[in-house]
């Protein structure tokens, strides 16, 4: 127990130095990620605008030769879309219910 007393005493500068270092590192990483992510999005947007390939930036994606004559989705696509909407609505209703909050432990 004598060895652990210096931790509780607070005279060692190492924990304070470590906390300051980690705080600065987290703030730096946060700012770096914001700027890096926005730069990558901007470059990706420019690539999409010039119809560039996602994997080889020197290639371009050709224009579609002819537009589809039937723009209406098929019956299968409509059925799957309705089914997905039903599942999503059911999941949202369940996740917002009191019982799910009790199960998860998020009741305030």
XYZ file of C-alpha atoms in Angstrom:
108
model
C 0.000 0.000 0.000
C 2.966 2.245 0.525
C 3.823 2.099 -3.175
C 0.381 3.331 -4.229
C 0.418 6.315 -1.847
C 2.294 8.525 -4.311
C -0.587 8.125 -6.799
C -3.109 9.322 -4.291
C -0.805 12.061 -3.048
C -0.787 13.908 -6.367
C 2.862 14.930 -6.175
C 3.864 12.965 -9.279
C 3.645 15.163 -12.403
C 3.287 12.197 -14.772
C -0.543 11.839 -14.632
C -0.981 15.571 -15.128
C 1.465 15.610 -18.031
C -0.227 12.580 -19.570
C -3.676 14.195 -19.305
C -2.464 17.432 -20.855
C -0.760 15.519 -23.673
C -3.847 13.411 -24.395
C -6.117 16.478 -24.293
C -3.970 18.276 -26.829
C -3.774 15.130 -28.983
C -7.559 14.658 -28.969
C -8.203 18.295 -29.893
C -5.570 18.148 -32.642
C -7.023 14.914 -34.004
C -10.569 16.340 -33.955
C -9.541 19.418 -35.929
C -7.397 17.320 -38.282
C -10.262 14.918 -38.981
C -12.682 17.771 -39.695
C -10.371 19.392 -42.216
C -9.193 16.110 -43.752
C -12.724 14.746 -44.121
C -14.028 17.950 -45.711
C -11.067 18.024 -48.107
C -11.674 14.411 -49.137
C -15.371 15.186 -49.676
C -14.492 18.198 -51.822
C -12.073 16.156 -53.941
C -14.677 13.393 -54.273
C -17.276 15.943 -55.364
C -14.962 17.310 -58.031
C -14.300 13.762 -59.232
C -18.032 13.066 -59.467
C -18.633 16.331 -61.314
C -16.168 15.354 -64.023
C -17.549 11.774 -64.010
C -14.286 10.324 -62.748
C -13.886 6.672 -61.860
C -13.960 5.871 -58.140
C -10.918 3.572 -58.279
C -8.750 4.989 -61.053
C -8.847 8.767 -61.062
C -7.444 9.013 -64.585
C -10.478 7.228 -66.095
C -13.903 8.712 -66.656
C -17.278 7.020 -66.566
C -19.018 7.198 -69.962
C -22.393 8.830 -70.345
C -25.335 6.424 -70.553
C -26.112 5.698 -74.210
C -29.872 5.845 -73.995
C -32.188 6.732 -71.181
C -34.525 4.052 -69.902
C -37.846 4.096 -71.648
C -39.782 2.976 -68.578
C -38.976 5.148 -65.587
C -41.540 3.468 -63.361
C -40.154 0.909 -60.922
C -41.289 -2.686 -61.273
C -43.845 -4.345 -59.020
C -41.054 -6.149 -57.171
C -39.259 -2.884 -56.415
C -42.526 -1.333 -55.203
C -43.244 -4.336 -52.978
C -39.733 -4.321 -51.512
C -39.933 -0.577 -50.943
C -43.226 -0.920 -49.087
C -41.822 -3.811 -47.035
C -38.685 -1.833 -46.132
C -40.816 1.163 -45.135
C -42.974 -1.090 -42.958
C -39.906 -2.573 -41.229
C -38.393 0.876 -40.715
C -41.623 2.331 -39.323
C -42.049 -0.657 -37.009
C -38.463 -0.375 -35.795
C -38.798 3.352 -35.115
C -42.075 2.817 -33.254
C -40.475 0.080 -31.161
C -37.278 2.001 -30.455
C -39.239 5.040 -29.299
C -41.585 3.045 -27.067
C -41.283 2.984 -23.294
C -40.565 -0.760 -23.245
C -37.504 -0.475 -25.438
C -36.191 2.378 -23.318
C -36.639 0.229 -20.228
C -34.853 -2.679 -21.928
C -31.980 -0.503 -23.047
C -31.889 1.470 -19.823
C -32.372 4.880 -21.351
C -35.329 6.068 -19.288
C -34.605 9.420 -17.770
